[in-house]
Amino acid sequence: MHPGFERLVIAEQWQVLSRLTRLPTSAISDALRPRPPQRLSHSEFTRQVAQLQTLRNAL
C-alpha cells in the first residue's frame, strides 16, 4: 500500500487512502472512525458496513 503506512498518524493514513481511492477524506474518516462503545442501532450498523464496503471496493 504505502511504505511505512502503519507508522503514519491517522490523519495522514486517511489522506493516503483518499489519494488511492479517490474518495474524499470525509468518507475515509466516516468509515474508519472509532465507534462509541455502546451498541450501534440497526441503521447505524448498516451505514457503517456500507461505508466500509465502499472503501474496500475503491481499494
Short mmCIF file of C-alpha atoms in Angstrom, two decimals:
data_model
loop_
_atom_site.label_atom_id
_atom_site.label_comp_id
_atom_site.label_asym_id
_atom_site.label_seq_id
_atom_site.Cartn_x
_atom_site.Cartn_y
_atom_site.Cartn_z
CA MET A 1 0.00 0.00 0.00
CA HIS A 2 2.42 2.64 1.19
CA PRO A 3 5.88 2.20 2.74
CA GLY A 4 5.55 2.86 6.46
CA PHE A 5 1.78 3.31 6.26
CA GLU A 6 1.31 1.88 9.73
CA ARG A 7 3.72 4.48 11.15
CA LEU A 8 1.76 7.43 9.76
CA VAL A 9 -0.56 9.31 12.09
CA ILE A 10 -4.24 8.62 11.48
CA ALA A 11 -4.91 11.82 9.51
CA GLU A 12 -2.02 11.01 7.16
CA GLN A 13 -3.27 7.44 6.73
CA TRP A 14 -6.66 8.82 5.74
CA GLN A 15 -5.01 11.18 3.23
CA VAL A 16 -3.10 8.28 1.66
CA LEU A 17 -6.29 6.22 1.45
CA SER A 18 -8.08 9.21 -0.05
CA ARG A 19 -5.45 9.52 -2.78
CA LEU A 20 -5.52 5.78 -3.51
CA THR A 21 -9.31 5.52 -3.64
CA ARG A 22 -10.18 9.00 -4.91
CA LEU A 23 -12.74 9.17 -2.10
CA PRO A 24 -12.89 12.34 0.00
CA THR A 25 -11.12 12.16 3.35
CA SER A 26 -14.50 12.70 5.00
CA ALA A 27 -15.66 9.37 3.53
CA ILE A 28 -12.49 7.69 4.80
CA SER A 29 -12.92 9.12 8.28
CA ASP A 30 -16.62 8.18 8.35
CA ALA A 31 -15.72 4.59 7.51
CA LEU A 32 -12.73 4.23 9.85
CA ARG A 33 -13.50 6.49 12.79
CA PRO A 34 -13.74 4.53 16.07
CA ARG A 35 -17.31 3.99 17.18
CA PRO A 36 -18.67 4.56 20.67
CA PRO A 37 -18.59 1.54 22.97
CA GLN A 38 -22.38 1.26 23.09
CA ARG A 39 -24.11 -0.87 20.53
CA LEU A 40 -24.99 0.73 17.19
CA SER A 41 -28.57 0.93 16.04
CA HIS A 42 -29.52 -1.26 13.09
CA SER A 43 -29.46 1.71 10.68
CA GLU A 44 -26.10 2.99 12.02
CA PHE A 45 -24.60 -0.50 11.72
CA THR A 46 -25.89 -0.84 8.15
CA ARG A 47 -24.47 2.59 7.27
CA GLN A 48 -21.08 1.63 8.80
CA VAL A 49 -20.97 -1.60 6.78
CA ALA A 50 -21.85 0.27 3.58
CA GLN A 51 -19.10 2.83 4.21
CA LEU A 52 -16.53 0.08 4.81
CA GLN A 53 -17.64 -1.76 1.66
CA THR A 54 -17.32 1.43 -0.39
CA LEU A 55 -13.77 1.89 0.90
CA ARG A 56 -12.89 -1.76 0.28
CA ASN A 57 -14.28 -1.68 -3.25
CA ALA A 58 -12.40 1.51 -4.07
CA LEU A 59 -9.13 -0.07 -2.97
#
